[in-house]
mmCIF file of C-alpha atoms and ligand atoms in Angstrom:
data_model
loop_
_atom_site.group_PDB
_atom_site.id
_atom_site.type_symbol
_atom_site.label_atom_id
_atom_site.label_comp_id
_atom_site.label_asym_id
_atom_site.label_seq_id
_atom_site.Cartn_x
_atom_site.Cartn_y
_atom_site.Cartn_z
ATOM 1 C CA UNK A 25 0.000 0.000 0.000
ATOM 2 C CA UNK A 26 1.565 3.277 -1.201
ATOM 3 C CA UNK A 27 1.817 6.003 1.078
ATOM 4 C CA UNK A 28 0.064 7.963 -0.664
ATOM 5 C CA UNK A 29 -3.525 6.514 0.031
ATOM 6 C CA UNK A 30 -7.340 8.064 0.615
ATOM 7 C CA UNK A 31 -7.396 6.338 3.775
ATOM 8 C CA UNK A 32 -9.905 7.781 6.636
ATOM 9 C CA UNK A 33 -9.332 5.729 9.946
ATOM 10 C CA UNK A 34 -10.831 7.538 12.255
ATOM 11 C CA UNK A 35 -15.032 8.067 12.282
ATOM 12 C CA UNK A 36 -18.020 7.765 14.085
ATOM 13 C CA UNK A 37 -21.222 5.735 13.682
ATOM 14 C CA UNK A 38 -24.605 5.677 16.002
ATOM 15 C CA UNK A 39 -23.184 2.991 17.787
ATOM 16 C CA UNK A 40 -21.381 5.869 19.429
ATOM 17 C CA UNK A 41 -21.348 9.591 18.550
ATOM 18 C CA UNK A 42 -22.100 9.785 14.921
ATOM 19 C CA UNK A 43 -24.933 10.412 13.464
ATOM 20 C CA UNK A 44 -24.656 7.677 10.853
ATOM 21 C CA UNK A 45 -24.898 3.963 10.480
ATOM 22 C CA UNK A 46 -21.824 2.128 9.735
ATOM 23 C CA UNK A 47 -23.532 1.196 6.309
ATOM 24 C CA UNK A 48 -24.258 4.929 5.294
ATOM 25 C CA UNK A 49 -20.954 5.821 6.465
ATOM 26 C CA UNK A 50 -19.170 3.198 3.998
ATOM 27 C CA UNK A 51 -21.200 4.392 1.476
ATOM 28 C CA UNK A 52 -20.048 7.921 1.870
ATOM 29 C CA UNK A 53 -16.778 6.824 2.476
ATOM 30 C CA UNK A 54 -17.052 4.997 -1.097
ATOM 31 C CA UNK A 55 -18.825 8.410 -2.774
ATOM 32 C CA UNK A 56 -15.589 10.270 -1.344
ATOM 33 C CA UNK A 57 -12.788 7.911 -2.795
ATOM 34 C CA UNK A 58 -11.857 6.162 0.399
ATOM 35 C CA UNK A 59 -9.521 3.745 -0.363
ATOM 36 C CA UNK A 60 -8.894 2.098 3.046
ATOM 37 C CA UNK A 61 -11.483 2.654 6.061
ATOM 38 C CA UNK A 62 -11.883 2.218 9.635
ATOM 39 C CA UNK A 63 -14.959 2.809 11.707
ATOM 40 C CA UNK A 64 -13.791 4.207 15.280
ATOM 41 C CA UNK A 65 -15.738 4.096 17.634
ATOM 42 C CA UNK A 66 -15.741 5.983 21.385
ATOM 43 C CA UNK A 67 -14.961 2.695 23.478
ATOM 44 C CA UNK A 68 -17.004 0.473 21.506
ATOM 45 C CA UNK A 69 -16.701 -2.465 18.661
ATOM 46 C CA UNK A 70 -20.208 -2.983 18.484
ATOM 47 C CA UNK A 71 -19.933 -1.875 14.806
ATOM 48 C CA UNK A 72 -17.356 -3.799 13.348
ATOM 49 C CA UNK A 73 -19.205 -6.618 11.565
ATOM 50 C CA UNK A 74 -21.516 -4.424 10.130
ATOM 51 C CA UNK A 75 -18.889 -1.636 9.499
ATOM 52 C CA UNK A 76 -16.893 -4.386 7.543
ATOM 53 C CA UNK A 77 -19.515 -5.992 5.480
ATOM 54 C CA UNK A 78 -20.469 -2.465 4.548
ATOM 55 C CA UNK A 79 -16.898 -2.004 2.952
ATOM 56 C CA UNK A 80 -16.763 -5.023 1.375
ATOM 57 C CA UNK A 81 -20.344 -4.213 -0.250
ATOM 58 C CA UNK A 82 -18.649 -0.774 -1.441
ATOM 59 C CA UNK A 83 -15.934 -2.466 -2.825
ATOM 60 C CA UNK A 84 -13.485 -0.346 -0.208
ATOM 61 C CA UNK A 85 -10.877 -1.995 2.282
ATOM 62 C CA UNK A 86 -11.402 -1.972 5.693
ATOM 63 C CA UNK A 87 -9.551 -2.209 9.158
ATOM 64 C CA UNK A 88 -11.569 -2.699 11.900
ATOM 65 C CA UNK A 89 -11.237 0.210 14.775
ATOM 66 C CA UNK A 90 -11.681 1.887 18.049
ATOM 67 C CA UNK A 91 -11.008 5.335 19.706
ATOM 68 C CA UNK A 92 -10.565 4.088 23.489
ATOM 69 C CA UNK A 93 -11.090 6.968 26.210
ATOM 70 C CA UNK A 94 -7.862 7.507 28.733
ATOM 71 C CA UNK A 95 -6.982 8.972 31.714
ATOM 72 C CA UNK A 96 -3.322 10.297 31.559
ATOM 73 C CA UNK A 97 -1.661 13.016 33.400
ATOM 74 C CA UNK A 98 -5.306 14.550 34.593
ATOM 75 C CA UNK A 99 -6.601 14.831 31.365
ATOM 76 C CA UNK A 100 -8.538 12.709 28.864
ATOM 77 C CA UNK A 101 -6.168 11.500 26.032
ATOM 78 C CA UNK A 102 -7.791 9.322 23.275
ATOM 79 C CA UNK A 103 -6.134 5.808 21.735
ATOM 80 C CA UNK A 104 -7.177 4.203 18.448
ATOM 81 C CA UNK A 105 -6.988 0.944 17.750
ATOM 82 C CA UNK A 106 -6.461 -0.311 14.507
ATOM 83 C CA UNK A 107 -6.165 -3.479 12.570
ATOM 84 C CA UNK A 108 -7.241 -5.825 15.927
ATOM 85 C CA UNK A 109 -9.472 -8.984 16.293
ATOM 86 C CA UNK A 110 -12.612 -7.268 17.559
ATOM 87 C CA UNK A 111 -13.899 -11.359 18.852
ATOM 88 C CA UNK A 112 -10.924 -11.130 21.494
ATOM 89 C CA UNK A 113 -12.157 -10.811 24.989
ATOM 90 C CA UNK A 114 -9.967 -8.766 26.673
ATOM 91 C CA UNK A 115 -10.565 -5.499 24.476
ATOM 92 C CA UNK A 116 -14.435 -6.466 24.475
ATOM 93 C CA UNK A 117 -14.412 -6.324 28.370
ATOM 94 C CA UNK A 118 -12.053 -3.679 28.854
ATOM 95 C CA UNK A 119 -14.121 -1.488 26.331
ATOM 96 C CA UNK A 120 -17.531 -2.746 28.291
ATOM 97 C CA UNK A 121 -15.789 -1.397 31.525
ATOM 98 C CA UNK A 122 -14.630 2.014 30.011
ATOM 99 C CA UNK A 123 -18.189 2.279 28.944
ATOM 100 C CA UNK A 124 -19.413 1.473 32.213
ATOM 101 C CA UNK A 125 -19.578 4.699 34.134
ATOM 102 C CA UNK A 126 -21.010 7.063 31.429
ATOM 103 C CA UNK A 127 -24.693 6.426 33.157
ATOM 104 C CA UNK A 128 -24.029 7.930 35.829
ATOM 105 C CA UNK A 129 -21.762 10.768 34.964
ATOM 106 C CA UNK A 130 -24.666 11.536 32.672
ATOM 107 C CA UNK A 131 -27.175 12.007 35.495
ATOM 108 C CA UNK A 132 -24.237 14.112 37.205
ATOM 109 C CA UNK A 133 -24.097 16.533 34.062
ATOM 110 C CA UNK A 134 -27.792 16.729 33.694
ATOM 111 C CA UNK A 135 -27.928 17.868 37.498
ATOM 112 C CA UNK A 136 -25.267 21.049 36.577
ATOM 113 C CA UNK A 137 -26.987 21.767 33.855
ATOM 114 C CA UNK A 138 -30.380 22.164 35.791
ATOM 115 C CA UNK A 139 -28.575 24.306 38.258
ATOM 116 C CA UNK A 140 -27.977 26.934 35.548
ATOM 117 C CA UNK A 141 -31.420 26.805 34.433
ATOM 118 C CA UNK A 142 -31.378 24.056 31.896
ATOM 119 C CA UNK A 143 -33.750 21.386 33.143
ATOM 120 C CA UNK A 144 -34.581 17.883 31.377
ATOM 121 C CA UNK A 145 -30.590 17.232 29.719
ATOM 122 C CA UNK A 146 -30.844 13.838 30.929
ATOM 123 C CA UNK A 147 -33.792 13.088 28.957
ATOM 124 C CA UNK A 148 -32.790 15.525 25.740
ATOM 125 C CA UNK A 149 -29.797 14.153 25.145
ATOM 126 C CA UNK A 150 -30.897 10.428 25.459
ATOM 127 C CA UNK A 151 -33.300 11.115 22.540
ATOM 128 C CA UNK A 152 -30.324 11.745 20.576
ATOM 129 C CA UNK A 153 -28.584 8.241 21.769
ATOM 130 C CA UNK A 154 -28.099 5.239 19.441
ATOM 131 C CA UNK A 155 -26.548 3.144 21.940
ATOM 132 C CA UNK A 156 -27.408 2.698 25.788
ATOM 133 C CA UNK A 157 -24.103 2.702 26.898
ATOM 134 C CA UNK A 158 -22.757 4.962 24.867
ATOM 135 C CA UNK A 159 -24.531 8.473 26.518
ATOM 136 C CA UNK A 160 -21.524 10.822 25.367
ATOM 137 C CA UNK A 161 -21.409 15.101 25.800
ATOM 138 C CA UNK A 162 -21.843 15.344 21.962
ATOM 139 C CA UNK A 163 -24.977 13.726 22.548
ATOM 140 C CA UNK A 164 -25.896 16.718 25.197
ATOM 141 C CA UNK A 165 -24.410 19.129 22.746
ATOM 142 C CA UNK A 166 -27.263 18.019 20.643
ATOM 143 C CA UNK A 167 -29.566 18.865 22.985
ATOM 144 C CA UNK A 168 -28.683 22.112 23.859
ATOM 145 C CA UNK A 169 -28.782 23.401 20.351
ATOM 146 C CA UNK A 170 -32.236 21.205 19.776
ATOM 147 C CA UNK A 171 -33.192 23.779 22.633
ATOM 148 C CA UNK A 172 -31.610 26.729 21.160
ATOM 149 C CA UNK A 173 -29.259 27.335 24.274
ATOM 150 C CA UNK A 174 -26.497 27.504 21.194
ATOM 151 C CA UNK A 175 -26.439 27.857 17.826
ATOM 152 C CA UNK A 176 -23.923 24.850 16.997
ATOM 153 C CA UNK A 177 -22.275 22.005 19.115
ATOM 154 C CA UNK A 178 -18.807 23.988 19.148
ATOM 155 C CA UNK A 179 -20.910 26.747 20.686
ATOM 156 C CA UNK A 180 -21.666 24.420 23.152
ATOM 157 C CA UNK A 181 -18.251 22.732 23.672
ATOM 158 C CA UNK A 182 -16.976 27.230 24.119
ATOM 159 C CA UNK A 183 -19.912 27.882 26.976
ATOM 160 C CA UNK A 184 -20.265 24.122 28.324
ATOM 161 C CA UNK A 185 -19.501 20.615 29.082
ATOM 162 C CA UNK A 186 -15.906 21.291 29.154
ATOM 163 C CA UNK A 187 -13.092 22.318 32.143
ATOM 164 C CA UNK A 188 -14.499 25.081 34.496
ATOM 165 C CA UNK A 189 -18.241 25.269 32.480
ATOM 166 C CA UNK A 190 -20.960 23.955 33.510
ATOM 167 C CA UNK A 191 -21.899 20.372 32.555
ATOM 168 C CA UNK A 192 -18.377 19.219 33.341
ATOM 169 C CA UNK A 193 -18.122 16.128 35.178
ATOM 170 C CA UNK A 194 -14.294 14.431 35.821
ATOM 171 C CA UNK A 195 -14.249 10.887 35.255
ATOM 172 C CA UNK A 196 -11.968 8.580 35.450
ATOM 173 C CA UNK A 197 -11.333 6.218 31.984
ATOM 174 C CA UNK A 198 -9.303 3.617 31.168
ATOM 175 C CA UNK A 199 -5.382 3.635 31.873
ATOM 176 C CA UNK A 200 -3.446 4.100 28.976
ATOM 177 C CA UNK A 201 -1.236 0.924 29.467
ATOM 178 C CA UNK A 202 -4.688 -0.782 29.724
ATOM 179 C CA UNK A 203 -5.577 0.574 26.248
ATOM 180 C CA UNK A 204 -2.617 0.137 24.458
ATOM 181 C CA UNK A 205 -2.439 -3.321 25.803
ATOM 182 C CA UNK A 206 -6.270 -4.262 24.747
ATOM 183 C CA UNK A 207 -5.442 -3.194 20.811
ATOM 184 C CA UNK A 208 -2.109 -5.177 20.999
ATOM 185 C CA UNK A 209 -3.198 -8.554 22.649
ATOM 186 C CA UNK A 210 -5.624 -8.485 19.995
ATOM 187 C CA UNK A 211 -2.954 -8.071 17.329
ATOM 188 C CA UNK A 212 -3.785 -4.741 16.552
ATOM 189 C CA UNK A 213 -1.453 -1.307 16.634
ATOM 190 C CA UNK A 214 -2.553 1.112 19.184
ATOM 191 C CA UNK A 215 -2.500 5.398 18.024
ATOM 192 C CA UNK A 216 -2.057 8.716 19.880
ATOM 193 C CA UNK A 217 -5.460 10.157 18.267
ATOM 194 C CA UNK A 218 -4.966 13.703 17.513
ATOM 195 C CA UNK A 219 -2.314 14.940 20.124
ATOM 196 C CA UNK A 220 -2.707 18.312 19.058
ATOM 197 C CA UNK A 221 -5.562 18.778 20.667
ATOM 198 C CA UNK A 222 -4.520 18.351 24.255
ATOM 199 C CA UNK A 223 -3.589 21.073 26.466
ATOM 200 C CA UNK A 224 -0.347 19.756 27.669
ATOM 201 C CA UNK A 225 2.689 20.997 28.472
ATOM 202 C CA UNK A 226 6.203 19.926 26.257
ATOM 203 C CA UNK A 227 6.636 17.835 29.250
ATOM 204 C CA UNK A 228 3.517 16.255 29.567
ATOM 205 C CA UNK A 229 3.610 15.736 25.788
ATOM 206 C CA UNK A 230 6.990 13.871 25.898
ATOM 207 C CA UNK A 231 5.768 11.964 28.608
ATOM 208 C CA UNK A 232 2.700 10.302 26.966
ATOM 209 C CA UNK A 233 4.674 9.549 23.763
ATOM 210 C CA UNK A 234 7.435 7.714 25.601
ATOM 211 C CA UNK A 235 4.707 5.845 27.621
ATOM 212 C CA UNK A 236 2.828 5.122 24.588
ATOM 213 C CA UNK A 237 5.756 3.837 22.914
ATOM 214 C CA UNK A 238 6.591 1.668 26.550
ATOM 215 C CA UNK A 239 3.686 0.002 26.767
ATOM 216 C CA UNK A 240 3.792 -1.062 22.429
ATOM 217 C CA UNK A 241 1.762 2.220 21.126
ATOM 218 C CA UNK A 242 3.240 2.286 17.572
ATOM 219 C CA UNK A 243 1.177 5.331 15.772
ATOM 220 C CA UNK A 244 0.357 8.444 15.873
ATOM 221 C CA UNK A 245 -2.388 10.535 14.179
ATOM 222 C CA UNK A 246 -0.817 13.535 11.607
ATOM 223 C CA UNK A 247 -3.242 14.434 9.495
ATOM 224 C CA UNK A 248 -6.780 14.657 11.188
ATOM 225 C CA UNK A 249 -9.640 16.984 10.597
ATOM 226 C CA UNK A 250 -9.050 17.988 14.991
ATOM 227 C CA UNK A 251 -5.649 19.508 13.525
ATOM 228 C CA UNK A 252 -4.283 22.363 12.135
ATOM 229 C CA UNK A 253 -2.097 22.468 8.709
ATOM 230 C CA UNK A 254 0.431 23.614 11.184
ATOM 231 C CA UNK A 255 -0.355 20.654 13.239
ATOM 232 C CA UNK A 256 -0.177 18.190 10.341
ATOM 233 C CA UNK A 257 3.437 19.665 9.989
ATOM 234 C CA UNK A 258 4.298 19.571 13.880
ATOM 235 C CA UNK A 259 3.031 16.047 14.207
ATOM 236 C CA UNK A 260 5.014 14.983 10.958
ATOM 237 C CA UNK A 261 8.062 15.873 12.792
ATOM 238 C CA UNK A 262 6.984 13.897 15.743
ATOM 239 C CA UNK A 263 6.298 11.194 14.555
ATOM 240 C CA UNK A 264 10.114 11.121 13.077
ATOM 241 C CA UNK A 265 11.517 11.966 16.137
ATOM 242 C CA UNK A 266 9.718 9.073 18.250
ATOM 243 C CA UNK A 267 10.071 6.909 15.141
ATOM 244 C CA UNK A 268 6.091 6.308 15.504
ATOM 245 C CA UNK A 269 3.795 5.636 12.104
ATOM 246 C CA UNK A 270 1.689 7.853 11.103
ATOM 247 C CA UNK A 271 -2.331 8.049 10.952
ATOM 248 C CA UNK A 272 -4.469 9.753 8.650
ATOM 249 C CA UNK A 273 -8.727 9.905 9.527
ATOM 250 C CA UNK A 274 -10.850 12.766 9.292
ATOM 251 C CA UNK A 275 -12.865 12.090 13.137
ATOM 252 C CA UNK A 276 -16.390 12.692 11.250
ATOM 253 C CA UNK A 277 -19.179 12.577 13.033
ATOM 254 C CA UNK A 278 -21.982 14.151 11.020
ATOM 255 C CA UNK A 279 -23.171 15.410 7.863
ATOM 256 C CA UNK A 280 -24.422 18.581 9.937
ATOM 257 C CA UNK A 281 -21.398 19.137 12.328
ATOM 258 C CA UNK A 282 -18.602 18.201 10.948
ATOM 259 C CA UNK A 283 -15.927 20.444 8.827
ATOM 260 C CA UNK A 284 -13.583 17.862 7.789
ATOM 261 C CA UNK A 285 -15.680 14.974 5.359
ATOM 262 C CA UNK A 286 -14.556 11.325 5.128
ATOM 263 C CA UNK A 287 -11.124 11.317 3.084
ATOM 264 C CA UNK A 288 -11.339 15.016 2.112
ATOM 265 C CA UNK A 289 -8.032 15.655 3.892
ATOM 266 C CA UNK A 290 -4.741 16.035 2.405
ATOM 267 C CA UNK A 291 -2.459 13.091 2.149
ATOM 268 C CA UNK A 292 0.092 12.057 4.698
ATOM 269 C CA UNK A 293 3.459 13.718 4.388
ATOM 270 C CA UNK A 294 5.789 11.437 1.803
ATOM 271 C CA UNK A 295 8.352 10.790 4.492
ATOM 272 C CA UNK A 296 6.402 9.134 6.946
ATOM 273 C CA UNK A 297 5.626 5.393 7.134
ATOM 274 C CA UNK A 298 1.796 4.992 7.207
ATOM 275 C CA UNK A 299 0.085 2.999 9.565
ATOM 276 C CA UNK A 300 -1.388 0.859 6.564
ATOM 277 C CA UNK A 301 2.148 -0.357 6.074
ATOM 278 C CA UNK A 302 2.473 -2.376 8.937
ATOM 279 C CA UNK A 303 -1.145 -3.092 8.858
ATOM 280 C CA UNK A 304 -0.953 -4.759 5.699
ATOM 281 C CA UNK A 305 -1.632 -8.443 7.099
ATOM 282 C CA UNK A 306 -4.615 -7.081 9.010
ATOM 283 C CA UNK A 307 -6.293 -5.163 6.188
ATOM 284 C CA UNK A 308 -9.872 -6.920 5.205
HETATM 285 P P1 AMP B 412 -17.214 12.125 25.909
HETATM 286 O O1 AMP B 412 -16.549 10.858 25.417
HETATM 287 O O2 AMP B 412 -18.578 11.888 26.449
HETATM 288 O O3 AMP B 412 -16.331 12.910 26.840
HETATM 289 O O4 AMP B 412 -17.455 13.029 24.620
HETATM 290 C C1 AMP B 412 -16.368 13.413 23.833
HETATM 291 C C2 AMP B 412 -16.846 13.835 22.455
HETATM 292 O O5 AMP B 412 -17.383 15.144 22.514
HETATM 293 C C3 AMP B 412 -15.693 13.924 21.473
HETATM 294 O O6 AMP B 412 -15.453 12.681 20.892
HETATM 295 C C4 AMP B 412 -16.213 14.901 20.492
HETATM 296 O O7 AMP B 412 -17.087 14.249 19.600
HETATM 297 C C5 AMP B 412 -17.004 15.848 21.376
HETATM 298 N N1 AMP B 412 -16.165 16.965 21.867
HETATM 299 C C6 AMP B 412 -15.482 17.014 23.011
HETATM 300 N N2 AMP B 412 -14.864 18.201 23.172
HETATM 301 C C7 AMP B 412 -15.162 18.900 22.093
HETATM 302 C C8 AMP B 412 -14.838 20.201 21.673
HETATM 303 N N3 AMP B 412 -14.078 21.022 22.406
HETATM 304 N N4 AMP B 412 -15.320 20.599 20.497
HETATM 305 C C9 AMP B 412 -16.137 19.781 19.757
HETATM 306 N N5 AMP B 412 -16.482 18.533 20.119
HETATM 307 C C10 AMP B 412 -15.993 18.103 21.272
HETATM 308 MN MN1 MN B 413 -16.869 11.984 19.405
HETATM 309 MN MN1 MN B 414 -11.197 11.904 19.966
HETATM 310 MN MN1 MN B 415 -13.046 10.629 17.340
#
């Protein structure tokens, strides 16, 4: 596989935060001239049989995916996981128990949001829900512009539901040795998903790629629709420097929200070695 590819591994379906099914997503996937796929889900594989019949309908290739939610240094950091066995049981159970506490942190963000005048989130935002265990803040974002308390979700992400706002509820996710160790059990390669968008220091930062790369992480996301063209270039340079592979996948979640579409994004710097390269043996 050249590294030049229209691969998107990184999107969501219903089965998390999308707004899609997994078959409607491969078929705009297809429409776009993906190449290579991967359906990513928050925490969950729930998709991945239908996600991958859907490609093979489209005539695309597919890997099958995950974007796992971690704790690391205070903040939330997320891992994909590419290219693993989604039947093995440790991922499957480790991905049930990162799911398991988004019930009640749920209630707990409904109850802030009451106290500044915003009754019923609880109940809003599980309208918008395609999966039970899968009750996510894009799914309250929804609900708050459904109300008209903002215009757009990244309204809502500026005034709520995130550090200091109201709405925000700390929780504790899976450890990111956990994670890493779930997608490579299961003989998958485990991905820093867009590290540009965490507030850390150079520190921090250094720390969770040489901990990543500890525990077996080999990839790193460059070009992503959560980054910057200055980020695809800062991230390229990473990526050499910690000798990681790189990761290309536009995080779409909707036809209405998104910015970045599946594989409209520009292709992966010609120096880096793709994450499809040493993927090849796992690519369906
Ligand atoms: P959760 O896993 O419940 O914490 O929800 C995280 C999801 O909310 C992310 O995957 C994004 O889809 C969305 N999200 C979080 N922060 C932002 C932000 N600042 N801007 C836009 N979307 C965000
Ligand atoms: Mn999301
Ligand atoms: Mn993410
Ligand atoms: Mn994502």
């Amino acid at each position: 596989m050249p590294t030049i590819l229209n691969a998107d591994l990184h999107c969501h379906s219903v089965v998390s935060d999308g707004t899609l099914t997994p078959e409607d997503l491969a078929a705009r996937a297809a429409a776009n001239g993906v190449e290579l796929w991967a359906l990513t889900d928050h925490d969950e594989i729930g998709g991945q049989e239908r996600a991958a019949a859907a490609a093979r309908a489209q005539g695309i290739k597919y890997l099958t995916g995950t974007e796992i939610s971690v704790t690391f240094a205070g903040e939330t950091v997320h891992i994909v996981g590419l290219g693993f066995d989604p039947r093995d049981a440790a991922i499957t159970q480790g991905l049930y128990d990162t799911r398991g506490g988004r019930g009640k942190r749920a209630q707990e963000m409904a109850d802030q949001l009451a106290q500044v005048g915003i009754p019923g989130a609880y109940e809003g935002a599980l309208t918008f829900v395609g999966n039970p265990e899968l009750i996510s803040r894009t799914h309250f974002a929804r609900f708050l512009v459904e109300k008209g308390y903002c215009k757009d979700t990244y309204e809502v992400f500026r005034r709520y539901l995130t550090e200091g706002k109201p709405g925000f509820v700390p929780h504790r996710w899976a450890s990111l040795k956990d994670a890493v160790r779930w997608i490579t059990e299961a003989q998958g390669i485990a991905v820093i998903a867009h590290p540009g968008r965490y507030k850390f220091t150079a520190n921090e930062e250094h720390a969770l790629f040489t901990e990543f790369q500890a525990h077996g992480g080999r990839g790193v996301e460059v070009v992503t629709g959560s980054h910057s063209p200055a980020e695809y270039v800062e991230y390229a340079e990473k990526a050499i420097e910690y000798g990681l592979a790189a990761s290309r996948g536009s995080d779409f979640h909707s036809p209405d929200e998104s910015h970045c579409d599946l594989g409209k994004l520009p292709p992966l710097p010609g120096n880096l070695t793709p994450v499809w390269e040493i993927l090849e043996h796992r690519i369906q």
